Coordinates of C-alpha atoms and ligand atoms in Angstrom, one line a residue:
X10 CA 57.3 -48.0 -82.2
X11 CA 54.2 -45.8 -82.9
X12 CA 54.4 -42.0 -82.1
X13 CA 54.0 -41.5 -78.4
X14 CA 50.6 -40.1 -77.3
X15 CA 50.2 -38.2 -74.0
X16 CA 47.4 -39.9 -72.1
X17 CA 45.6 -39.0 -68.8
X18 CA 43.8 -41.9 -67.3
X19 CA 41.5 -41.2 -64.3
X20 CA 41.1 -44.3 -62.2
X21 CA 44.5 -45.3 -63.5
X22 CA 45.7 -46.8 -60.2
X23 CA 43.5 -49.9 -60.5
X24 CA 41.4 -52.3 -62.6
X25 CA 40.7 -51.2 -66.2
X26 CA 42.4 -47.9 -65.9
X27 CA 45.7 -49.5 -64.8
X28 CA 45.4 -52.3 -67.4
X29 CA 44.9 -49.6 -70.1
X30 CA 47.9 -47.6 -68.7
X31 CA 50.1 -50.8 -69.0
X32 CA 49.1 -51.3 -72.6
X33 CA 49.7 -47.7 -73.5
X34 CA 53.1 -47.6 -71.9
X35 CA 54.1 -50.8 -73.7
X36 CA 52.9 -49.2 -77.0
X37 CA 55.3 -46.2 -76.3
X38 CA 52.8 -43.6 -74.9
X39 CA 53.4 -41.3 -72.0
X40 CA 50.7 -41.5 -69.2
X41 CA 49.4 -39.7 -66.2
X42 CA 47.3 -41.5 -63.6
X43 CA 44.7 -39.6 -61.6
X44 CA 42.9 -41.1 -58.6
X45 CA 42.6 -40.4 -54.9
X46 CA 44.9 -42.8 -53.0
X47 CA 48.5 -41.6 -53.4
X48 CA 50.0 -44.9 -52.2
X49 CA 48.1 -46.9 -54.9
X50 CA 49.1 -44.3 -57.5
X51 CA 52.8 -44.5 -56.7
X52 CA 52.7 -48.3 -56.7
X53 CA 51.1 -48.3 -60.2
X54 CA 53.5 -45.6 -61.5
X55 CA 56.5 -47.7 -60.3
X56 CA 55.2 -50.7 -62.1
X57 CA 54.7 -48.7 -65.3
X58 CA 58.2 -47.2 -65.1
X59 CA 59.6 -50.8 -64.8
X60 CA 57.7 -51.7 -68.0
X61 CA 59.5 -49.0 -70.1
X62 CA 62.1 -46.9 -68.5
X63 CA 61.8 -44.1 -71.1
X64 CA 58.1 -43.7 -70.5
X65 CA 57.0 -40.4 -68.9
X66 CA 54.7 -41.5 -66.0
X67 CA 53.1 -38.8 -63.9
X68 CA 50.6 -39.2 -61.1
X69 CA 48.0 -36.9 -59.5
X70 CA 46.2 -37.6 -56.2
X71 CA 43.0 -35.8 -57.0
X72 CA 39.4 -36.4 -56.3
X73 CA 37.2 -36.1 -59.5
X74 CA 34.6 -34.5 -57.3
X75 CA 36.8 -31.4 -56.8
X76 CA 36.7 -29.1 -59.9
X77 CA 39.4 -26.7 -58.5
X78 CA 41.7 -29.6 -57.7
X79 CA 41.2 -31.0 -61.2
X80 CA 42.1 -27.6 -62.8
X81 CA 45.4 -27.5 -60.9
X82 CA 46.0 -31.2 -61.6
X83 CA 45.6 -30.8 -65.3
X84 CA 48.0 -27.9 -65.4
X85 CA 50.6 -29.9 -63.6
X86 CA 50.0 -33.0 -65.8
X87 CA 50.2 -31.0 -69.0
X88 CA 53.6 -29.6 -67.8
X89 CA 54.9 -33.1 -66.8
X90 CA 53.8 -34.8 -70.1
X91 CA 54.5 -31.8 -72.4
X92 CA 50.8 -31.6 -73.3
X93 CA 47.7 -33.8 -73.3
X94 CA 46.3 -35.7 -76.3
X95 CA 43.9 -38.2 -74.8
X96 CA 41.7 -38.2 -71.7
X97 CA 40.4 -41.6 -70.5
X98 CA 37.7 -41.3 -67.9
X99 CA 37.8 -44.6 -66.0
X100 CA 37.4 -43.4 -62.4
X101 CA 34.2 -44.8 -60.9
X102 CA 32.5 -46.5 -58.0
X103 CA 29.9 -49.2 -57.8
X104 CA 27.3 -49.5 -55.0
X105 CA 24.6 -52.2 -55.2
X106 CA 21.5 -52.8 -53.1
X107 CA 17.8 -52.7 -53.0
X108 CA 16.5 -49.3 -54.0
X109 CA 14.4 -49.1 -50.8
X110 CA 17.3 -49.7 -48.5
X111 CA 20.1 -48.0 -50.4
X112 CA 20.7 -44.7 -48.5
X113 CA 19.9 -41.5 -50.4
X114 CA 23.5 -40.3 -49.8
X115 CA 24.8 -43.3 -51.7
X116 CA 22.7 -42.2 -54.8
X117 CA 24.3 -38.8 -54.6
X118 CA 27.8 -40.2 -54.0
X119 CA 27.6 -42.4 -57.1
X120 CA 26.2 -39.7 -59.2
X121 CA 28.9 -37.2 -57.9
X122 CA 31.8 -39.5 -58.8
X123 CA 30.6 -41.4 -61.9
X124 CA 28.7 -38.6 -63.6
X125 CA 29.7 -35.2 -62.2
X126 CA 33.3 -36.5 -61.6
X127 CA 33.6 -37.3 -65.3
X128 CA 32.0 -34.0 -66.3
X129 CA 34.3 -32.0 -64.0
X130 CA 37.3 -33.9 -65.4
X131 CA 36.4 -33.1 -69.0
X132 CA 35.9 -29.4 -68.1
X133 CA 39.4 -29.2 -66.6
X134 CA 41.0 -31.1 -69.5
X135 CA 39.4 -29.3 -72.4
X136 CA 41.7 -26.2 -72.6
X137 CA 44.7 -28.6 -72.7
X138 CA 43.2 -31.1 -75.2
X139 CA 42.5 -28.2 -77.5
X140 CA 46.2 -27.6 -77.9
X141 CA 46.7 -31.2 -79.2
X142 CA 46.7 -32.1 -82.9
X143 CA 44.5 -35.1 -82.3
X144 CA 42.5 -34.7 -79.1
X145 CA 40.3 -37.5 -77.8
X146 CA 38.1 -38.1 -74.8
X147 CA 37.2 -41.7 -73.9
X148 CA 34.5 -42.2 -71.4
X149 CA 34.2 -45.6 -69.7
X150 CA 30.5 -46.1 -68.9
X151 CA 29.1 -49.6 -68.7
X152 CA 26.6 -51.9 -70.3
X153 CA 24.6 -50.8 -67.2
X154 CA 24.4 -47.5 -69.0
X155 CA 22.4 -49.1 -71.7
X156 CA 19.8 -51.0 -69.7
X157 CA 18.5 -51.5 -66.2
X158 CA 20.0 -54.1 -63.8
X159 CA 18.5 -55.3 -60.5
X160 CA 20.2 -53.5 -57.6
X161 CA 22.0 -50.9 -59.7
X162 CA 19.5 -48.0 -59.2
X163 CA 22.4 -45.6 -58.3
X164 CA 25.0 -47.1 -60.6
X165 CA 22.8 -47.5 -63.7
X166 CA 21.4 -43.9 -63.3
X167 CA 25.0 -42.5 -63.2
X168 CA 26.1 -44.5 -66.2
X169 CA 23.0 -43.7 -68.3
X170 CA 23.7 -40.0 -67.5
X171 CA 27.3 -40.5 -68.7
X172 CA 26.1 -42.2 -71.9
X173 CA 23.8 -39.2 -72.5
X174 CA 26.7 -36.7 -71.8
X175 CA 29.0 -38.6 -74.2
X176 CA 26.3 -38.6 -77.0
X177 CA 26.0 -34.8 -76.7
X178 CA 29.7 -34.0 -76.4
X179 CA 30.3 -36.2 -79.5
X180 CA 28.2 -33.6 -81.5
X181 CA 29.4 -30.5 -79.6
X182 CA 33.2 -31.2 -79.7
X183 CA 33.5 -32.8 -83.2
X184 CA 33.4 -29.4 -85.0
X185 CA 36.4 -28.4 -82.8
X186 CA 38.3 -31.5 -83.9
X187 CA 37.9 -33.3 -80.5
X188 CA 36.8 -37.0 -80.9
X189 CA 34.6 -38.3 -78.1
X190 CA 34.4 -42.1 -77.6
X191 CA 32.2 -44.2 -75.3
X192 CA 33.0 -47.6 -73.9
X193 CA 30.3 -49.8 -72.4
X194 CA 31.9 -52.9 -70.9
X195 CA 30.1 -55.8 -69.4
X196 CA 31.3 -57.1 -66.0
X197 CA 35.1 -57.9 -65.7
X198 CA 37.2 -59.0 -62.8
X199 CA 38.7 -56.0 -60.8
X200 CA 38.9 -54.7 -57.3
X201 CA 35.5 -53.1 -57.9
X202 CA 33.9 -56.5 -58.6
X203 CA 35.7 -58.2 -55.7
X204 CA 34.1 -55.7 -53.4
X205 CA 30.7 -56.1 -55.0
X206 CA 30.9 -59.9 -54.7
X207 CA 31.2 -59.6 -50.9
X208 CA 27.7 -58.0 -50.5
X209 CA 25.8 -58.3 -53.8
X210 CA 22.1 -59.3 -53.6
X211 CA 21.2 -62.7 -55.0
X212 CA 18.9 -61.0 -57.6
X213 CA 21.8 -58.9 -58.9
X214 CA 24.1 -61.9 -59.1
X215 CA 21.5 -63.8 -61.1
X216 CA 20.5 -60.9 -63.4
X217 CA 24.2 -60.0 -64.2
X218 CA 24.8 -63.6 -65.2
X219 CA 22.7 -62.8 -68.4
X220 CA 25.8 -61.3 -69.8
X221 CA 29.0 -63.3 -69.3
X222 CA 32.1 -61.6 -67.8
X223 CA 34.8 -60.5 -70.3
X224 CA 38.6 -60.6 -69.6
X225 CA 40.0 -57.1 -68.9
X226 CA 42.6 -57.9 -71.7
X227 CA 39.8 -58.1 -74.2
X228 CA 38.4 -54.7 -73.1
X229 CA 41.9 -53.1 -73.3
X230 CA 42.5 -54.5 -76.8
X231 CA 39.1 -53.3 -78.0
X232 CA 39.6 -49.8 -76.5
X233 CA 43.0 -49.5 -78.2
X234 CA 41.4 -50.6 -81.5
X235 CA 38.6 -48.2 -81.1
X236 CA 41.2 -45.4 -80.5
X237 CA 42.9 -46.3 -83.8
X238 CA 39.5 -46.3 -85.7
X239 CA 37.9 -43.4 -83.9
X240 CA 34.9 -45.6 -83.3
X241 CA 32.2 -43.8 -81.1
X242 CA 30.6 -46.8 -79.3
X243 CA 32.5 -49.8 -78.1
X244 CA 30.8 -52.7 -76.3
X245 CA 33.7 -55.1 -75.6
X246 CA 33.2 -58.8 -76.0
X247 CA 31.2 -60.7 -78.7
X248 CA 28.4 -61.8 -76.4
X249 CA 28.1 -58.4 -74.7
X250 CA 27.9 -56.8 -78.2
X251 CA 25.1 -59.2 -79.2
X252 CA 23.3 -58.5 -75.9
X253 CA 23.5 -54.7 -76.6
X254 CA 22.0 -55.3 -80.0
X255 CA 19.2 -57.3 -78.3
X256 CA 18.6 -54.5 -75.8
X257 CA 18.3 -52.0 -78.6
X258 CA 16.2 -54.0 -81.1
X259 CA 14.3 -56.5 -79.0
X260 CA 13.8 -54.8 -75.6
X261 CA 10.8 -56.9 -74.8
X262 CA 12.8 -60.1 -75.1
X263 CA 15.6 -58.7 -73.0
X264 CA 13.2 -57.7 -70.3
X265 CA 11.5 -61.1 -70.4
X266 CA 14.9 -62.8 -69.8
X267 CA 15.7 -60.4 -67.0
X268 CA 12.4 -60.9 -65.3
X269 CA 12.7 -64.7 -65.4
X270 CA 16.2 -64.5 -63.9
X271 CA 15.2 -62.1 -61.2
X272 CA 12.0 -64.1 -60.3
X273 CA 14.2 -67.2 -59.9
X274 CA 16.5 -65.5 -57.3
X275 CA 14.0 -63.1 -55.7
X276 CA 14.5 -62.4 -51.9
X277 CA 13.7 -58.7 -51.7
X278 CA 14.6 -56.1 -49.1
X279 CA 14.1 -56.6 -45.4
X280 CA 12.4 -53.4 -44.3
Ligands
NAP17 N1 34.5 -53.9 -63.1 C1 33.5 -54.0 -63.9 O1 32.8 -55.1 -64.0 C2 33.0 -52.8 -64.7 C3 32.0 -53.1 -65.7 C4 31.6 -52.0 -66.5 C5 32.1 -50.7 -66.3 N2 33.1 -50.5 -65.3 C6 33.6 -49.2 -65.2 O2 35.0 -49.2 -65.4 C7 35.6 -48.2 -64.7 C8 36.8 -48.8 -63.9 O3 36.3 -49.9 -63.1 P1 37.3 -50.9 -62.4 O4 36.5 -52.2 -62.2 O5 38.6 -50.9 -63.0 O6 37.3 -50.2 -60.9 P2 38.4 -50.2 -59.8 O7 39.4 -51.2 -59.9 O8 37.7 -50.1 -58.5 O9 39.1 -48.8 -60.1 C9 38.4 -47.6 -59.9 C10 39.4 -46.4 -60.0 O10 38.7 -45.2 -59.8 C11 39.4 -44.4 -58.8 N3 38.4 -43.5 -58.2 C12 37.3 -43.9 -57.6 N4 36.7 -42.8 -57.1 C13 37.4 -41.7 -57.4 C14 37.3 -40.3 -57.2 N5 36.3 -39.8 -56.5 N6 38.3 -39.5 -57.7 C15 39.3 -40.0 -58.4 N7 39.5 -41.3 -58.7 C16 38.5 -42.2 -58.2 C17 40.0 -45.4 -57.9 O11 41.1 -44.9 -57.1 P3 40.9 -44.2 -55.7 O12 39.8 -45.1 -54.9 O13 42.2 -44.3 -55.0 O14 40.4 -42.9 -55.9 C18 40.5 -46.5 -58.9 O15 41.7 -46.0 -59.4 C19 34.6 -47.6 -63.7 O16 34.1 -46.4 -64.3 C20 33.5 -48.7 -63.7 O17 32.2 -48.1 -63.4 C21 33.5 -51.6 -64.5

């Protein structure tokens, strides 16, 4: 078994964060899960302890919007795991809707969790990561951080901001030996998407069909491979990768495809 790494996963109680935690525990790593709901956290931790009884599994019920709470949480986690080597920022929320009808407080909420929440977490983790021999930060953004998507005015903005932060931190932290990595997954099945499916606009549904869903297992495998290779940007899934190349090199074609899809489904807001 490979040498155990000490990994903190925000959003580790659900979806991609939990799937990553399972893979890391199977690999022999020690993990700490950080999210808000203590019941979900404990359930996830129990499952991980059953996977490998020798794994150190810690939990912290902390909101990433609370910098003081995060500072305390990282001190406790570092004690429980005996240090921190890797921080995976997967905590996030998704709110979809027409820009004109999405309440302004929702824009702030999404930005506060997805962008400032990740920033707060990195701030709190840095002093601990600096004591590791091979420190890493992995930010889970989205392919919605590389393009615009109908209905995602709040979500896309928060993920674009996170992509920008990751690009800057990559330069700023590399001289200190800290590797920053960025993951931009396409849509995958998770509780987040189950909730979205209940209310999403028809235009969003049609536009997001441009990029096929990827299985969460594929994302986990590609994140683990990226960790091994210290790759900066990972866009999991072959078609999503092709799409991201199209977005970068042929933006006019990508917009034409998006416009055609949106026109086909357009209903618009009821004001
Ligand atoms: N699912 C997709 O299609 C998709 C595609 C691309 C990117 N992503 C990104 O991948 C990441 C994981 O998504 P997912 O689909 O796995 O979502 P998920 O199943 O809904 O999990 C989200 C996790 O974040 C935690 N969280 C939310 N707000 C938090 C807060 N304020 N403080 C601390 N923890 C918080 C949740 O726990 P609590 O609610 O208990 O706090 C939960 O553990 C997100 O960043 C998402 O934007 C998802």
